[in-house]
PDB file of C-alpha atoms in Angstrom:
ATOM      1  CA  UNK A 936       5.389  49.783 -36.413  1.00 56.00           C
ATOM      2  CA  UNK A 937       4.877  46.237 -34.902  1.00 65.00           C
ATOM      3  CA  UNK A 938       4.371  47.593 -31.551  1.00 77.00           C
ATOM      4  CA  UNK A 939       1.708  49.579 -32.792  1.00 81.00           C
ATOM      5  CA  UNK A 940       0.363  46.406 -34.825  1.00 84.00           C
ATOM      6  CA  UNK A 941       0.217  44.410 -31.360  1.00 83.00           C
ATOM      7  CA  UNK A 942      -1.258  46.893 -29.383  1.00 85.00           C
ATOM      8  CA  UNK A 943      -3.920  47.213 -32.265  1.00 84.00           C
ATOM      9  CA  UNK A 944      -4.540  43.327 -32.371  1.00 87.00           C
ATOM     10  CA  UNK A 945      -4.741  43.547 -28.413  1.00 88.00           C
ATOM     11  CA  UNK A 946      -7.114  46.679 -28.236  1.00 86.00           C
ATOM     12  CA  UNK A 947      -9.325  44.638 -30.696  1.00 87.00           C
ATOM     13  CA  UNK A 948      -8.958  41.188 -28.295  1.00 88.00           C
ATOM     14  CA  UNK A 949     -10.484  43.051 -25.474  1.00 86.00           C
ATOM     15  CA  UNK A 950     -13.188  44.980 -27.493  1.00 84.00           C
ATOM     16  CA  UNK A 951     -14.520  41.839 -28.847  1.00 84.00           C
ATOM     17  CA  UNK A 952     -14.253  39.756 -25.539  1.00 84.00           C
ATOM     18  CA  UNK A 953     -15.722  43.055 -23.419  1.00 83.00           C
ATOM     19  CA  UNK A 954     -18.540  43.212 -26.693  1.00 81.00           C
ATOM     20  CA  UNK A 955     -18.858  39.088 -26.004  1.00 82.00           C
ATOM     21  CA  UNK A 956     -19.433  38.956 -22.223  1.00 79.00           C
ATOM     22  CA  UNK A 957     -20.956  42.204 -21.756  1.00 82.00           C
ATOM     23  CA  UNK A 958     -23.759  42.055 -24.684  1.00 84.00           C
ATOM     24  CA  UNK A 959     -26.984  42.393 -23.634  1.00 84.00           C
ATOM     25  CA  UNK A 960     -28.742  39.366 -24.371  1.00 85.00           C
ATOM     26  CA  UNK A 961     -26.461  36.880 -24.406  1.00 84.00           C
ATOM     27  CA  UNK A 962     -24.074  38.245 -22.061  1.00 82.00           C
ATOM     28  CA  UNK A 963     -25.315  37.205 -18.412  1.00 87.00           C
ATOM     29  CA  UNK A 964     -25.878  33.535 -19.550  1.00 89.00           C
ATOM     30  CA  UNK A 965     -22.322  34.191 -21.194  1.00 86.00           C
ATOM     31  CA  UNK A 966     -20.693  35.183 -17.572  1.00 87.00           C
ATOM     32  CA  UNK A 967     -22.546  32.781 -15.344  1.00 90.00           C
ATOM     33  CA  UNK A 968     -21.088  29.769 -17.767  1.00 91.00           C
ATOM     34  CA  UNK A 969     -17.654  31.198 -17.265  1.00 88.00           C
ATOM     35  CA  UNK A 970     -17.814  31.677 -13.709  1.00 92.00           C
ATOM     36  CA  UNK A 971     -19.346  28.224 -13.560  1.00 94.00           C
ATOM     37  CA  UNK A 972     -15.839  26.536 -15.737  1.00 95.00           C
ATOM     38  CA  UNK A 973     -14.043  28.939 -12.874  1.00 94.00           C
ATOM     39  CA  UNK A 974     -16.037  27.048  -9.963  1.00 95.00           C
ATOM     40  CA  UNK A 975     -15.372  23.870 -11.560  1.00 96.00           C
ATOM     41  CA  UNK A 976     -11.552  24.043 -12.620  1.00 96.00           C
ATOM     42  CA  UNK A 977     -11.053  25.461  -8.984  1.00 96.00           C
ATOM     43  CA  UNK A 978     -12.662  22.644  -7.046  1.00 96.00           C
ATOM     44  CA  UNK A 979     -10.603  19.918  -9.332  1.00 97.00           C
ATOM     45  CA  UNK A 980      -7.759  21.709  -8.421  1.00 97.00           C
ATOM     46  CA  UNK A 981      -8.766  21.596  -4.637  1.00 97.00           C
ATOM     47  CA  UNK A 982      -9.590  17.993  -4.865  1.00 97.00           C
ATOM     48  CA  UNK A 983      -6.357  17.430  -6.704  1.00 97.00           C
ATOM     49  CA  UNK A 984      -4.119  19.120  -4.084  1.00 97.00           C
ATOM     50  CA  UNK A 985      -6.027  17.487  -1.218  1.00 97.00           C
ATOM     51  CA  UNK A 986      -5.129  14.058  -2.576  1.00 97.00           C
ATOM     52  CA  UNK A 987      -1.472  15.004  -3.507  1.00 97.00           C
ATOM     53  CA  UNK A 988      -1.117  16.250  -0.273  1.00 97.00           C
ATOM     54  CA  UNK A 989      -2.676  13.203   1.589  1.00 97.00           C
ATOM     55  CA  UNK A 990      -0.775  10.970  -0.621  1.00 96.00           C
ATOM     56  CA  UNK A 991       2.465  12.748   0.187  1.00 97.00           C
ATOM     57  CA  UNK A 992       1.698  13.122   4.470  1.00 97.00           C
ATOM     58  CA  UNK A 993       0.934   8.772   3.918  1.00 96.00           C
ATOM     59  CA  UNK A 994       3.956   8.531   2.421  1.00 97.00           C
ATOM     60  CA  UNK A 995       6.217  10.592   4.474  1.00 97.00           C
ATOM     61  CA  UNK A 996       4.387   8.468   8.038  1.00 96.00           C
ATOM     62  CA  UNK A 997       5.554   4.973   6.123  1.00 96.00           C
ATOM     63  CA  UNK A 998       8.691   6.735   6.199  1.00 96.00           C
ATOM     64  CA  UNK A 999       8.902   7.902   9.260  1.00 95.00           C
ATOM     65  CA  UNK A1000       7.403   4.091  10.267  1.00 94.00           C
ATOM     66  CA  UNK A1001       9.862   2.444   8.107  1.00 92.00           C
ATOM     67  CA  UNK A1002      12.734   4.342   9.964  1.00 91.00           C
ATOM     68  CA  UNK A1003      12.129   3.821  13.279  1.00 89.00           C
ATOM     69  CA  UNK A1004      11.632   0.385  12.770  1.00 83.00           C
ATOM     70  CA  UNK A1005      14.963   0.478  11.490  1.00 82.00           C
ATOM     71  CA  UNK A1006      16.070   1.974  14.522  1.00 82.00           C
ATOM     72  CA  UNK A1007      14.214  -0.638  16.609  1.00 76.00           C
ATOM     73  CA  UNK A1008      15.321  -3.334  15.148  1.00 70.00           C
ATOM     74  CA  UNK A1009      19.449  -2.512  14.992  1.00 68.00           C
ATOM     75  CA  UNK A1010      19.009  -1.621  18.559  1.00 63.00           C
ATOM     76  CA  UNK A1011      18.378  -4.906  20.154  1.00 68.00           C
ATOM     77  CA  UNK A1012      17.516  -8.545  18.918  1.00 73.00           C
ATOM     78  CA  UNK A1013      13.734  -9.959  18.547  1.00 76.00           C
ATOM     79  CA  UNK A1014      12.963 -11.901  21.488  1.00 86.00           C
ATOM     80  CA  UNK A1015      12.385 -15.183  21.218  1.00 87.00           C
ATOM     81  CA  UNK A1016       8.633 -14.818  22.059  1.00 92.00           C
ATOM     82  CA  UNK A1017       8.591 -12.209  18.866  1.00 91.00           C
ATOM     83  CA  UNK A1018      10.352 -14.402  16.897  1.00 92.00           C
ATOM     84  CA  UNK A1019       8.025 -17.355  17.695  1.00 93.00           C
ATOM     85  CA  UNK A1020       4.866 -15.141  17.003  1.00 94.00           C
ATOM     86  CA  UNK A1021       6.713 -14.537  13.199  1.00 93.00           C
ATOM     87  CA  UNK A1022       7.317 -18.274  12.804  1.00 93.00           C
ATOM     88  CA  UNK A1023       3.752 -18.955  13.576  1.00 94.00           C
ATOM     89  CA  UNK A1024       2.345 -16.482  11.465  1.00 94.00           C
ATOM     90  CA  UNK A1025       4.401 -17.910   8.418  1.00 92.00           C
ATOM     91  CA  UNK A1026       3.730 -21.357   9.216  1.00 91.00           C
ATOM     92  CA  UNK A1027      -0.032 -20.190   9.080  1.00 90.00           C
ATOM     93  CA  UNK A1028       0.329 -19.182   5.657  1.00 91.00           C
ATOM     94  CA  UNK A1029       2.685 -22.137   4.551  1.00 88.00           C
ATOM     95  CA  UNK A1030       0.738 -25.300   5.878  1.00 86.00           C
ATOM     96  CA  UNK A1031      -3.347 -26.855   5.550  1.00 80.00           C
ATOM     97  CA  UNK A1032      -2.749 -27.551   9.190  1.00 84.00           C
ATOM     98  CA  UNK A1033      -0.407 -25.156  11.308  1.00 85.00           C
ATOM     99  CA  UNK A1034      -1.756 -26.257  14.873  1.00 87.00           C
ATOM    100  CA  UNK A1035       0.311 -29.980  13.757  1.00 87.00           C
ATOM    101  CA  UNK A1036       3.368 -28.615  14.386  1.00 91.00           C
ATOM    102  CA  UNK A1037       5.204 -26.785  17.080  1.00 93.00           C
ATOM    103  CA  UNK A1038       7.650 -24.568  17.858  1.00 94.00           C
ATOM    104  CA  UNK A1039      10.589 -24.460  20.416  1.00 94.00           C
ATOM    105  CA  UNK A1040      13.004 -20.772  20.636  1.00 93.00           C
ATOM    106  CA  UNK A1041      15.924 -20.269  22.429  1.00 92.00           C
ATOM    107  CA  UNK A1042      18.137 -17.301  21.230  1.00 88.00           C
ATOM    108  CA  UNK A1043      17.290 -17.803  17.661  1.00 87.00           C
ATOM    109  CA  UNK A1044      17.842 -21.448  17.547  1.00 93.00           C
ATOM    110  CA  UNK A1045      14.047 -22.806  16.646  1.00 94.00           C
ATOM    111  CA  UNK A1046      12.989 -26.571  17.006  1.00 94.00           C
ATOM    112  CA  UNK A1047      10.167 -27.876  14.728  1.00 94.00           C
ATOM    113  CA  UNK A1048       8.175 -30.800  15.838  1.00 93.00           C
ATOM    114  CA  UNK A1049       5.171 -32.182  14.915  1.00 90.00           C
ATOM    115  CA  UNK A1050       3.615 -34.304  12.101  1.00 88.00           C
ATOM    116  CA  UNK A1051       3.418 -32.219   8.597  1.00 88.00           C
ATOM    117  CA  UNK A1052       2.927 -33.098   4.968  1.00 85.00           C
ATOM    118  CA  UNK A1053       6.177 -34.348   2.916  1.00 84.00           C
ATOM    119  CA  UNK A1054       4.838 -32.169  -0.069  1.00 86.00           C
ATOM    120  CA  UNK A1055       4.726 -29.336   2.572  1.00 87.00           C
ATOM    121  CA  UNK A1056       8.067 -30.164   4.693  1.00 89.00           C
ATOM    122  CA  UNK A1057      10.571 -28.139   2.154  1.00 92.00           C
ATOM    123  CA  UNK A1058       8.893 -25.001   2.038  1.00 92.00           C
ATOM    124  CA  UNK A1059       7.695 -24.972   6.011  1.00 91.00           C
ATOM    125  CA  UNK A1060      11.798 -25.261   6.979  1.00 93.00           C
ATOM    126  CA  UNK A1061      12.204 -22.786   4.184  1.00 93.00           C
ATOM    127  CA  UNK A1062       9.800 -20.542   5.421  1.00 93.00           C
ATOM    128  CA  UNK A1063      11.105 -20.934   9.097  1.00 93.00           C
ATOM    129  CA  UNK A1064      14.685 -20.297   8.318  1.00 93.00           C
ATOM    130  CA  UNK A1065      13.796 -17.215   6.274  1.00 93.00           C
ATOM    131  CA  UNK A1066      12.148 -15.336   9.119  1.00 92.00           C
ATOM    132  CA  UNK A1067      13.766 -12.658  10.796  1.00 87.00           C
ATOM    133  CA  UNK A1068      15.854 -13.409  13.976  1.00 87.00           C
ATOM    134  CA  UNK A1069      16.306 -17.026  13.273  1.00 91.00           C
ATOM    135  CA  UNK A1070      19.919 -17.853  13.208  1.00 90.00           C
ATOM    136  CA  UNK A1071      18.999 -21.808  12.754  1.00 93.00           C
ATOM    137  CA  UNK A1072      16.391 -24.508  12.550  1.00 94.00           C
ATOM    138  CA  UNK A1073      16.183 -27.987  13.607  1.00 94.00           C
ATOM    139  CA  UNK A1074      13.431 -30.101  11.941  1.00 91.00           C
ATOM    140  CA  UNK A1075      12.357 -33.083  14.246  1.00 92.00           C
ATOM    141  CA  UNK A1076       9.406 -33.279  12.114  1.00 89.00           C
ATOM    142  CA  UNK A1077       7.500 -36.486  11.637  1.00 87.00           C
ATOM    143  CA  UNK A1078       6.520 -36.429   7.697  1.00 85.00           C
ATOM    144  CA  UNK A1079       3.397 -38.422   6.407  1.00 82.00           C
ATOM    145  CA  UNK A1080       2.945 -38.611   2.270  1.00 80.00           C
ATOM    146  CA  UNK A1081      -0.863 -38.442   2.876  1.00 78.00           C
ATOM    147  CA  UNK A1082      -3.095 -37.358   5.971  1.00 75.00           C
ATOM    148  CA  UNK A1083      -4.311 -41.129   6.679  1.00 75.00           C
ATOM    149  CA  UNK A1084      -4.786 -41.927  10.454  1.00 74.00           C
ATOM    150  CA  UNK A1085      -3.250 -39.005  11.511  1.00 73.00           C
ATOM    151  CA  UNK A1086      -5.628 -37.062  13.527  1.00 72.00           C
ATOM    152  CA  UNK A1087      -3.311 -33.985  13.633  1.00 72.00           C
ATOM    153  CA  UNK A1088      -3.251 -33.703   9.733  1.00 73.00           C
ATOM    154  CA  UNK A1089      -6.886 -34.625   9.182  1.00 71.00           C
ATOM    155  CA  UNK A1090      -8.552 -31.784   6.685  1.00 67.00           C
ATOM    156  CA  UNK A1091      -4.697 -30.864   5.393  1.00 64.00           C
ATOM    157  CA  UNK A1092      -4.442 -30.241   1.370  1.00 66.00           C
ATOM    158  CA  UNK A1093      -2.304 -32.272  -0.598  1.00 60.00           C
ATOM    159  CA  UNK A1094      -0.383 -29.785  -2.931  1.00 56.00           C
TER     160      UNK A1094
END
């Protein structure tokens, strides 16, 4: 007896969408509107799986990127001319005046000398010792507790 009841409720699900999409004056405006939902809901669904699968090949290169710089780097030390290009980029975001100090390296060991900032001293050794392949620094830095007559730190932001 159910089965009967379903395949009645079924038979009359089809006769009324068949009657709906297939009636002859509302019918073709009917089918074009569905196709056009199809069209739609397909091409987000494109556009979705384009983007997953861009996001998922960018994340499987930094991956790939992240590894073999893992390899590179457990392979052999930085040399000292890579590890003086890192300090220099850090001191460039540390200090108002970067070109006032220099930098010495020899196997990791890095000399700072130079005029700097005594507000900025701390965190410029800080920044030094934290960068990669430096096993030790040795400040020789001449500190000043405002720019003054030094033509070095001339334009340099107190903090």
């Amino acid at each position: 007896m159910k089965n009967h009841t379903l395949d009645c409720l079924v038979a009359a699900a089809l006769g009324a969408a068949t009657m709906y999409y297939f009636d002859p004056e509302l019918g073709r405006r009917r089918r074009a509107l569905l196709r056009d939902q199809f069209d739609s809901r397909t091409a987000d669904m494109q556009r979705f799986l384009r983007r997953r699968t861009q996001w998922t090949a960018d994340h499987m290169r930094g991956m790939a990127a992240r590894a073999q710089h893992a390899l590179d780097t457990a392979e052999a030390p930085a040399s000292d001319r890579k590890v003086h290009e890192r300090i220099r980029a850090a001191i460039g975001r540390i200090l108002s005046t970067p070109g006032a100090v220099d930098v010495n390296v020899a196997a990791g060991n890095v000399l700072l000398t130079g005029h700097v900032l005594a507000s900025q001293r701390d965190a410029l050794v800080s920044a030094v010792s934290a960068v990669e392949g430096v096993e030790r620094v040795m400040d020789q830095l001449s500190q000043y507790g405002e720019p003054g007559n030094v033509p070095e730190l001339q334009g340099a932001r107190k903090d």
